[in-house]
Amino acid sequence: MPFPRLRRLSTAVLLLITASSSVYAAAVPTEVTVRVRSHDAKFIGSGVGGMQLRIEDAVTGALLDSGMISGGTGDTERLMKESQTRGDTLADDKTAHYTSTLMLEAPTRIRIRLTGPLDVPAAIQDLSLTTWVVPGKDIRGDGLVLHLPGLIVDARNLGVQDGSLPLIADVTLMCGCPITEGGLWDSADYEVQARIVGPDGTVATRDLAFGGEPNRFQGSYTPDAAGLYMVTIWAHNAKTGNTGAATYSIHHND
């Protein structure tokens, strides 16, 4: 009878297919390197608190990995002064990054979520991207580089002193790169201003001048009444569009 033989043959083929499928379905370790670069500047790393990272399955939302981007800002000459062509490597092992090893069974669309830099709460931003990753096809070298615009504005709340409110802020690029007079990031390119809302809702503004030491901008304001004042100090570079701000409140007893 041919039927038992046919059944045996079908079973053998099915087992072979199943075995082959199980080989292809095995999870494969796949490295993905992620970096974040400050717009008009260098890489964001430990100097400003790093960036918190999550990698998710973009379809299911399942968490695949999490960690912190940490390390140095990179080589200033290579990043900011030398001419670059397509394919040039800009980072090295010491440059801020996070390398994840994902266990993937099939090509997977992932979502990378980033939060930071974490040192100055007013400067924390969120950004994300989605991309495909194929099992066993590592993304190394510079890796996936996300770009983060903005400025870190670290406002100093010193309260009212001798009837005057000092307006002081340290302003840097998102990587913490310094702003100096005539430097690579020239203080003359940055407009910094304070907006003060008084107890009665009256709005006043004061320009902050570069104070001489790196990153420091300063001015002053004289409150004319007792009560709560809301102060917002913002910074802007018209050439790059980089902008940042910080807000705080002070209570003045006349």
PDB file of C-alpha atoms in Angstrom:
ATOM      1  CA  MET A   1       0.000   0.000   0.000  1.00  0.00           C
ATOM      2  CA  PRO A   2       1.522   3.385  -0.984  1.00  0.00           C
ATOM      3  CA  PHE A   3      -0.333   5.415   1.620  1.00  0.00           C
ATOM      4  CA  PRO A   4       1.758   4.503   4.738  1.00  0.00           C
ATOM      5  CA  ARG A   5       4.899   5.261   2.750  1.00  0.00           C
ATOM      6  CA  LEU A   6       3.432   8.575   1.607  1.00  0.00           C
ATOM      7  CA  ARG A   7       2.524   9.433   5.198  1.00  0.00           C
ATOM      8  CA  ARG A   8       6.082   8.668   6.339  1.00  0.00           C
ATOM      9  CA  LEU A   9       7.484  10.842   3.558  1.00  0.00           C
ATOM     10  CA  SER A  10       5.141  13.720   4.437  1.00  0.00           C
ATOM     11  CA  THR A  11       6.087  13.452   8.091  1.00  0.00           C
ATOM     12  CA  ALA A  12       9.789  13.542   7.223  1.00  0.00           C
ATOM     13  CA  VAL A  13       9.314  16.635   5.059  1.00  0.00           C
ATOM     14  CA  LEU A  14       7.311  18.330   7.825  1.00  0.00           C
ATOM     15  CA  LEU A  15      10.019  17.579  10.391  1.00  0.00           C
ATOM     16  CA  LEU A  16      12.667  18.946   8.036  1.00  0.00           C
ATOM     17  CA  ILE A  17      10.699  22.159   7.497  1.00  0.00           C
ATOM     18  CA  THR A  18      10.115  22.523  11.230  1.00  0.00           C
ATOM     19  CA  ALA A  19      13.797  22.021  11.974  1.00  0.00           C
ATOM     20  CA  SER A  20      14.790  24.552   9.323  1.00  0.00           C
ATOM     21  CA  SER A  21      12.269  27.063  10.651  1.00  0.00           C
ATOM     22  CA  SER A  22      13.548  26.681  14.195  1.00  0.00           C
ATOM     23  CA  VAL A  23      17.080  27.433  12.993  1.00  0.00           C
ATOM     24  CA  TYR A  24      15.973  30.672  11.356  1.00  0.00           C
ATOM     25  CA  ALA A  25      13.828  31.635  14.355  1.00  0.00           C
ATOM     26  CA  ALA A  26      16.706  31.429  16.838  1.00  0.00           C
ATOM     27  CA  ALA A  27      17.469  34.777  18.469  1.00  0.00           C
ATOM     28  CA  VAL A  28      20.654  36.364  17.161  1.00  0.00           C
ATOM     29  CA  PRO A  29      22.675  38.927  19.184  1.00  0.00           C
ATOM     30  CA  THR A  30      22.775  42.211  17.271  1.00  0.00           C
ATOM     31  CA  GLU A  31      24.702  45.301  18.372  1.00  0.00           C
ATOM     32  CA  VAL A  32      23.250  48.775  17.933  1.00  0.00           C
ATOM     33  CA  THR A  33      25.307  51.836  18.893  1.00  0.00           C
ATOM     34  CA  VAL A  34      23.457  55.104  19.592  1.00  0.00           C
ATOM     35  CA  ARG A  35      24.893  58.607  19.979  1.00  0.00           C
ATOM     36  CA  VAL A  36      23.383  62.078  20.346  1.00  0.00           C
ATOM     37  CA  ARG A  37      25.078  65.156  18.927  1.00  0.00           C
ATOM     38  CA  SER A  38      24.295  68.707  19.960  1.00  0.00           C
ATOM     39  CA  HIS A  39      23.263  70.899  17.021  1.00  0.00           C
ATOM     40  CA  ASP A  40      26.224  73.090  15.987  1.00  0.00           C
ATOM     41  CA  ALA A  41      28.445  71.341  18.520  1.00  0.00           C
ATOM     42  CA  LYS A  42      29.752  68.008  19.809  1.00  0.00           C
ATOM     43  CA  PHE A  43      28.394  64.784  21.280  1.00  0.00           C
ATOM     44  CA  ILE A  44      26.274  64.790  24.450  1.00  0.00           C
ATOM     45  CA  GLY A  45      27.682  62.691  27.279  1.00  0.00           C
ATOM     46  CA  SER A  46      28.646  62.487  30.927  1.00  0.00           C
ATOM     47  CA  GLY A  47      29.647  66.147  31.297  1.00  0.00           C
ATOM     48  CA  VAL A  48      25.987  67.228  31.209  1.00  0.00           C
ATOM     49  CA  GLY A  49      24.491  64.190  32.915  1.00  0.00           C
ATOM     50  CA  GLY A  50      24.188  61.923  29.882  1.00  0.00           C
ATOM     51  CA  MET A  51      21.070  60.818  28.030  1.00  0.00           C
ATOM     52  CA  GLN A  52      18.606  58.180  29.218  1.00  0.00           C
ATOM     53  CA  LEU A  53      17.805  55.654  26.496  1.00  0.00           C
ATOM     54  CA  ARG A  54      15.044  53.137  25.835  1.00  0.00           C
ATOM     55  CA  ILE A  55      14.785  50.777  22.871  1.00  0.00           C
ATOM     56  CA  GLU A  56      11.340  49.361  22.149  1.00  0.00           C
ATOM     57  CA  ASP A  57       9.705  47.157  19.561  1.00  0.00           C
ATOM     58  CA  ALA A  58       8.004  49.825  17.426  1.00  0.00           C
ATOM     59  CA  VAL A  59       5.022  47.553  16.738  1.00  0.00           C
ATOM     60  CA  THR A  60       4.291  45.989  20.132  1.00  0.00           C
ATOM     61  CA  GLY A  61       5.884  48.587  22.411  1.00  0.00           C
ATOM     62  CA  ALA A  62       7.813  45.867  24.247  1.00  0.00           C
ATOM     63  CA  LEU A  63      10.956  47.097  25.986  1.00  0.00           C
ATOM     64  CA  LEU A  64      14.051  45.584  24.363  1.00  0.00           C
ATOM     65  CA  ASP A  65      16.758  47.441  26.276  1.00  0.00           C
ATOM     66  CA  SER A  66      17.486  50.563  28.328  1.00  0.00           C
ATOM     67  CA  GLY A  67      20.565  52.385  29.507  1.00  0.00           C
ATOM     68  CA  MET A  68      22.525  55.637  29.591  1.00  0.00           C
ATOM     69  CA  ILE A  69      24.537  57.383  26.920  1.00  0.00           C
ATOM     70  CA  SER A  70      27.791  58.387  28.605  1.00  0.00           C
ATOM     71  CA  GLY A  71      31.329  59.309  27.692  1.00  0.00           C
ATOM     72  CA  GLY A  72      33.202  62.285  26.271  1.00  0.00           C
ATOM     73  CA  THR A  73      32.125  64.956  23.791  1.00  0.00           C
ATOM     74  CA  GLY A  74      34.572  63.880  21.084  1.00  0.00           C
ATOM     75  CA  ASP A  75      37.476  65.436  19.217  1.00  0.00           C
ATOM     76  CA  THR A  76      36.933  69.189  18.761  1.00  0.00           C
ATOM     77  CA  GLU A  77      39.303  69.427  15.782  1.00  0.00           C
ATOM     78  CA  ARG A  78      37.647  66.565  13.936  1.00  0.00           C
ATOM     79  CA  LEU A  79      34.081  67.593  14.708  1.00  0.00           C
ATOM     80  CA  MET A  80      34.204  71.376  14.464  1.00  0.00           C
ATOM     81  CA  LYS A  81      37.234  72.439  12.411  1.00  0.00           C
ATOM     82  CA  GLU A  82      38.273  69.786   9.891  1.00  0.00           C
ATOM     83  CA  SER A  83      36.441  69.374   6.582  1.00  0.00           C
ATOM     84  CA  GLN A  84      34.380  66.192   6.421  1.00  0.00           C
ATOM     85  CA  THR A  85      33.325  63.965   3.566  1.00  0.00           C
ATOM     86  CA  ARG A  86      30.706  61.258   3.294  1.00  0.00           C
ATOM     87  CA  GLY A  87      31.673  58.150   5.235  1.00  0.00           C
ATOM     88  CA  ASP A  88      34.132  59.854   7.589  1.00  0.00           C
ATOM     89  CA  THR A  89      34.172  58.406  11.100  1.00  0.00           C
ATOM     90  CA  LEU A  90      33.630  61.178  13.628  1.00  0.00           C
ATOM     91  CA  ALA A  91      33.570  59.283  16.931  1.00  0.00           C
ATOM     92  CA  ASP A  92      35.761  56.794  18.758  1.00  0.00           C
ATOM     93  CA  ASP A  93      35.294  54.421  21.688  1.00  0.00           C
ATOM     94  CA  LYS A  94      35.673  57.264  24.213  1.00  0.00           C
ATOM     95  CA  THR A  95      33.024  59.423  22.547  1.00  0.00           C
ATOM     96  CA  ALA A  96      29.662  59.321  24.340  1.00  0.00           C
ATOM     97  CA  HIS A  97      27.498  56.398  23.239  1.00  0.00           C
ATOM     98  CA  TYR A  98      25.435  53.445  24.310  1.00  0.00           C
ATOM     99  CA  THR A  99      25.830  50.067  22.632  1.00  0.00           C
ATOM    100  CA  SER A 100      22.899  47.709  23.001  1.00  0.00           C
ATOM    101  CA  THR A 101      22.955  44.003  22.230  1.00  0.00           C
ATOM    102  CA  LEU A 102      19.475  43.076  21.019  1.00  0.00           C
ATOM    103  CA  MET A 103      18.369  39.449  20.717  1.00  0.00           C
ATOM    104  CA  LEU A 104      16.426  39.396  17.457  1.00  0.00           C
ATOM    105  CA  GLU A 105      14.680  36.523  15.703  1.00  0.00           C
ATOM    106  CA  ALA A 106      13.605  38.471  12.623  1.00  0.00           C
ATOM    107  CA  PRO A 107      14.007  41.915  11.044  1.00  0.00           C
ATOM    108  CA  THR A 108      12.523  44.259  13.644  1.00  0.00           C
ATOM    109  CA  ARG A 109      11.367  47.837  13.524  1.00  0.00           C
ATOM    110  CA  ILE A 110      12.630  49.471  16.716  1.00  0.00           C
ATOM    111  CA  ARG A 111      11.903  52.792  18.391  1.00  0.00           C
ATOM    112  CA  ILE A 112      14.694  54.563  20.249  1.00  0.00           C
ATOM    113  CA  ARG A 113      13.584  57.065  22.904  1.00  0.00           C
ATOM    114  CA  LEU A 114      16.059  59.469  24.480  1.00  0.00           C
ATOM    115  CA  THR A 115      15.740  61.926  27.369  1.00  0.00           C
ATOM    116  CA  GLY A 116      18.332  64.461  28.482  1.00  0.00           C
ATOM    117  CA  PRO A 117      20.768  65.978  29.084  1.00  0.00           C
ATOM    118  CA  LEU A 118      19.953  65.227  32.692  1.00  0.00           C
ATOM    119  CA  ASP A 119      22.104  67.647  34.727  1.00  0.00           C
ATOM    120  CA  VAL A 120      19.947  70.769  34.247  1.00  0.00           C
ATOM    121  CA  PRO A 121      16.186  70.036  34.496  1.00  0.00           C
ATOM    122  CA  ALA A 122      15.187  73.065  32.395  1.00  0.00           C
ATOM    123  CA  ALA A 123      17.282  71.746  29.494  1.00  0.00           C
ATOM    124  CA  ILE A 124      15.905  68.192  29.411  1.00  0.00           C
ATOM    125  CA  GLN A 125      14.389  67.264  26.056  1.00  0.00           C
ATOM    126  CA  ASP A 126      12.874  64.155  24.511  1.00  0.00           C
ATOM    127  CA  LEU A 127      13.601  62.805  21.062  1.00  0.00           C
ATOM    128  CA  SER A 128      13.045  59.520  19.267  1.00  0.00           C
ATOM    129  CA  LEU A 129      13.428  57.703  15.984  1.00  0.00           C
ATOM    130  CA  THR A 130      12.301  54.456  14.420  1.00  0.00           C
ATOM    131  CA  THR A 131      14.438  52.239  12.222  1.00  0.00           C
ATOM    132  CA  TRP A 132      14.759  48.647  11.061  1.00  0.00           C
ATOM    133  CA  VAL A 133      17.352  46.282  12.513  1.00  0.00           C
ATOM    134  CA  VAL A 134      18.206  42.918  10.950  1.00  0.00           C
ATOM    135  CA  PRO A 135      19.399  39.996  13.132  1.00  0.00           C
ATOM    136  CA  GLY A 136      23.182  39.720  13.048  1.00  0.00           C
ATOM    137  CA  LYS A 137      23.649  42.977  11.105  1.00  0.00           C
ATOM    138  CA  ASP A 138      25.368  45.173  13.674  1.00  0.00           C
ATOM    139  CA  ILE A 139      25.198  48.959  13.605  1.00  0.00           C
ATOM    140  CA  ARG A 140      28.621  49.999  14.835  1.00  0.00           C
ATOM    141  CA  GLY A 141      31.142  52.793  14.350  1.00  0.00           C
ATOM    142  CA  ASP A 142      29.443  56.159  14.709  1.00  0.00           C
ATOM    143  CA  GLY A 143      26.214  54.155  14.884  1.00  0.00           C
ATOM    144  CA  LEU A 144      22.828  55.827  14.874  1.00  0.00           C
ATOM    145  CA  VAL A 145      23.419  59.544  15.502  1.00  0.00           C
ATOM    146  CA  LEU A 146      20.494  61.696  16.623  1.00  0.00           C
ATOM    147  CA  HIS A 147      20.814  65.484  16.635  1.00  0.00           C
ATOM    148  CA  LEU A 148      19.494  67.591  19.502  1.00  0.00           C
ATOM    149  CA  PRO A 149      18.951  71.343  19.078  1.00  0.00           C
ATOM    150  CA  GLY A 150      18.859  73.829  21.915  1.00  0.00           C
ATOM    151  CA  LEU A 151      20.914  75.490  24.627  1.00  0.00           C
ATOM    152  CA  ILE A 152      21.393  74.727  28.305  1.00  0.00           C
ATOM    153  CA  VAL A 153      20.385  77.770  30.378  1.00  0.00           C
ATOM    154  CA  ASP A 154      21.334  77.330  34.017  1.00  0.00           C
ATOM    155  CA  ALA A 155      19.718  80.316  35.769  1.00  0.00           C
ATOM    156  CA  ARG A 156      21.052  81.303  39.199  1.00  0.00           C
ATOM    157  CA  ASN A 157      18.316  82.274  41.657  1.00  0.00           C
ATOM    158  CA  LEU A 158      20.146  84.515  44.120  1.00  0.00           C
ATOM    159  CA  GLY A 159      17.123  86.381  45.437  1.00  0.00           C
ATOM    160  CA  VAL A 160      16.951  90.127  45.980  1.00  0.00           C
ATOM    161  CA  GLN A 161      20.167  91.644  47.349  1.00  0.00           C
ATOM    162  CA  ASP A 162      20.258  95.226  48.651  1.00  0.00           C
ATOM    163  CA  GLY A 163      17.076  96.005  46.751  1.00  0.00           C
ATOM    164  CA  SER A 164      18.339  94.611  43.432  1.00  0.00           C
ATOM    165  CA  LEU A 165      17.668  91.258  41.776  1.00  0.00           C
ATOM    166  CA  PRO A 166      20.815  89.810  40.130  1.00  0.00           C
ATOM    167  CA  LEU A 167      20.006  88.173  36.785  1.00  0.00           C
ATOM    168  CA  ILE A 168      22.662  85.548  36.142  1.00  0.00           C
ATOM    169  CA  ALA A 169      22.720  82.498  33.884  1.00  0.00           C
ATOM    170  CA  ASP A 170      25.336  80.113  32.561  1.00  0.00           C
ATOM    171  CA  VAL A 171      24.601  79.253  28.936  1.00  0.00           C
ATOM    172  CA  THR A 172      26.196  76.379  27.019  1.00  0.00           C
ATOM    173  CA  LEU A 173      25.525  74.174  24.046  1.00  0.00           C
ATOM    174  CA  MET A 174      23.602  70.970  24.815  1.00  0.00           C
ATOM    175  CA  CYS A 175      26.901  69.091  25.053  1.00  0.00           C
ATOM    176  CA  GLY A 176      28.201  71.571  27.636  1.00  0.00           C
ATOM    177  CA  CYS A 177      30.564  73.112  25.075  1.00  0.00           C
ATOM    178  CA  PRO A 178      31.646  76.549  26.354  1.00  0.00           C
ATOM    179  CA  ILE A 179      30.581  79.967  25.112  1.00  0.00           C
ATOM    180  CA  THR A 180      33.459  82.448  25.288  1.00  0.00           C
ATOM    181  CA  GLU A 181      34.335  85.848  23.891  1.00  0.00           C
ATOM    182  CA  GLY A 182      35.767  85.338  20.392  1.00  0.00           C
ATOM    183  CA  GLY A 183      35.862  81.574  20.875  1.00  0.00           C
ATOM    184  CA  LEU A 184      34.621  78.684  18.757  1.00  0.00           C
ATOM    185  CA  TRP A 185      31.174  79.387  20.182  1.00  0.00           C
ATOM    186  CA  ASP A 186      31.410  83.163  20.301  1.00  0.00           C
ATOM    187  CA  SER A 187      29.434  85.002  22.990  1.00  0.00           C
ATOM    188  CA  ALA A 188      28.672  87.723  20.422  1.00  0.00           C
ATOM    189  CA  ASP A 189      26.419  85.241  18.570  1.00  0.00           C
ATOM    190  CA  TYR A 190      24.116  84.767  21.552  1.00  0.00           C
ATOM    191  CA  GLU A 191      21.246  86.990  22.665  1.00  0.00           C
ATOM    192  CA  VAL A 192      20.318  86.492  26.318  1.00  0.00           C
ATOM    193  CA  GLN A 193      17.414  88.239  27.997  1.00  0.00           C
ATOM    194  CA  ALA A 194      15.397  88.060  31.210  1.00  0.00           C
ATOM    195  CA  ARG A 195      11.625  88.434  31.299  1.00  0.00           C
ATOM    196  CA  ILE A 196      10.281  89.437  34.698  1.00  0.00           C
ATOM    197  CA  VAL A 197       6.594  89.265  35.592  1.00  0.00           C
ATOM    198  CA  GLY A 198       5.750  91.317  38.667  1.00  0.00           C
ATOM    199  CA  PRO A 199       3.086  90.712  41.346  1.00  0.00           C
ATOM    200  CA  ASP A 200       0.547  92.793  39.399  1.00  0.00           C
ATOM    201  CA  GLY A 201       1.265  91.057  36.081  1.00  0.00           C
ATOM    202  CA  THR A 202       3.457  93.842  34.720  1.00  0.00           C
ATOM    203  CA  VAL A 203       6.163  92.502  32.372  1.00  0.00           C
ATOM    204  CA  ALA A 204       9.688  93.917  32.240  1.00  0.00           C
ATOM    205  CA  THR A 205      12.684  92.760  30.199  1.00  0.00           C
ATOM    206  CA  ARG A 206      16.404  93.128  30.755  1.00  0.00           C
ATOM    207  CA  ASP A 207      19.225  92.209  28.390  1.00  0.00           C
ATOM    208  CA  LEU A 208      22.011  90.116  29.894  1.00  0.00           C
ATOM    209  CA  ALA A 209      25.574  90.885  28.813  1.00  0.00           C
ATOM    210  CA  PHE A 210      28.441  88.438  28.588  1.00  0.00           C
ATOM    211  CA  GLY A 211      30.189  88.507  31.942  1.00  0.00           C
ATOM    212  CA  GLY A 212      33.743  87.663  30.884  1.00  0.00           C
ATOM    213  CA  GLU A 213      34.092  84.166  32.320  1.00  0.00           C
ATOM    214  CA  PRO A 214      33.000  81.235  30.105  1.00  0.00           C
ATOM    215  CA  ASN A 215      29.227  80.810  29.699  1.00  0.00           C
ATOM    216  CA  ARG A 216      28.271  83.589  32.151  1.00  0.00           C
ATOM    217  CA  PHE A 217      25.678  86.210  31.183  1.00  0.00           C
ATOM    218  CA  GLN A 218      24.440  88.732  33.713  1.00  0.00           C
ATOM    219  CA  GLY A 219      22.313  91.791  34.394  1.00  0.00           C
ATOM    220  CA  SER A 220      20.058  93.119  37.144  1.00  0.00           C
ATOM    221  CA  TYR A 221      16.543  94.294  37.888  1.00  0.00           C
ATOM    222  CA  THR A 222      15.138  96.444  40.680  1.00  0.00           C
ATOM    223  CA  PRO A 223      11.743  95.264  42.003  1.00  0.00           C
ATOM    224  CA  ASP A 224       9.367  98.156  42.700  1.00  0.00           C
ATOM    225  CA  ALA A 225       6.832  96.329  44.874  1.00  0.00           C
ATOM    226  CA  ALA A 226       6.576  93.486  47.359  1.00  0.00           C
ATOM    227  CA  GLY A 227       5.305  90.133  46.156  1.00  0.00           C
ATOM    228  CA  LEU A 228       6.041  87.217  43.892  1.00  0.00           C
ATOM    229  CA  TYR A 229       8.146  87.699  40.762  1.00  0.00           C
ATOM    230  CA  MET A 230       8.477  85.143  37.952  1.00  0.00           C
ATOM    231  CA  VAL A 231      11.756  85.276  36.070  1.00  0.00           C
ATOM    232  CA  THR A 232      12.456  83.580  32.736  1.00  0.00           C
ATOM    233  CA  ILE A 233      15.936  83.824  31.247  1.00  0.00           C
ATOM    234  CA  TRP A 234      16.220  82.777  27.610  1.00  0.00           C
ATOM    235  CA  ALA A 235      19.114  82.508  25.179  1.00  0.00           C
ATOM    236  CA  HIS A 236      19.049  82.365  21.383  1.00  0.00           C
ATOM    237  CA  ASN A 237      21.536  82.048  18.528  1.00  0.00           C
ATOM    238  CA  ALA A 238      20.064  83.565  15.374  1.00  0.00           C
ATOM    239  CA  LYS A 239      22.605  81.804  13.125  1.00  0.00           C
ATOM    240  CA  THR A 240      21.787  78.266  14.258  1.00  0.00           C
ATOM    241  CA  GLY A 241      18.338  78.625  15.819  1.00  0.00           C
ATOM    242  CA  ASN A 242      19.580  77.059  19.056  1.00  0.00           C
ATOM    243  CA  THR A 243      17.407  78.286  21.920  1.00  0.00           C
ATOM    244  CA  GLY A 244      17.022  77.546  25.616  1.00  0.00           C
ATOM    245  CA  ALA A 245      15.321  78.974  28.688  1.00  0.00           C
ATOM    246  CA  ALA A 246      14.933  78.548  32.427  1.00  0.00           C
ATOM    247  CA  THR A 247      12.301  79.880  34.824  1.00  0.00           C
ATOM    248  CA  TYR A 248      12.313  80.550  38.551  1.00  0.00           C
ATOM    249  CA  SER A 249      10.381  82.617  41.103  1.00  0.00           C
ATOM    250  CA  ILE A 250      11.433  84.932  43.911  1.00  0.00           C
ATOM    251  CA  HIS A 251       9.432  86.586  46.676  1.00  0.00           C
ATOM    252  CA  HIS A 252      10.406  90.155  47.426  1.00  0.00           C
ATOM    253  CA  ASN A 253       9.607  91.767  50.760  1.00  0.00           C
ATOM    254  CA  ASP A 254       9.584  95.514  50.121  1.00  0.00           C
TER     255      ASP A 254
END
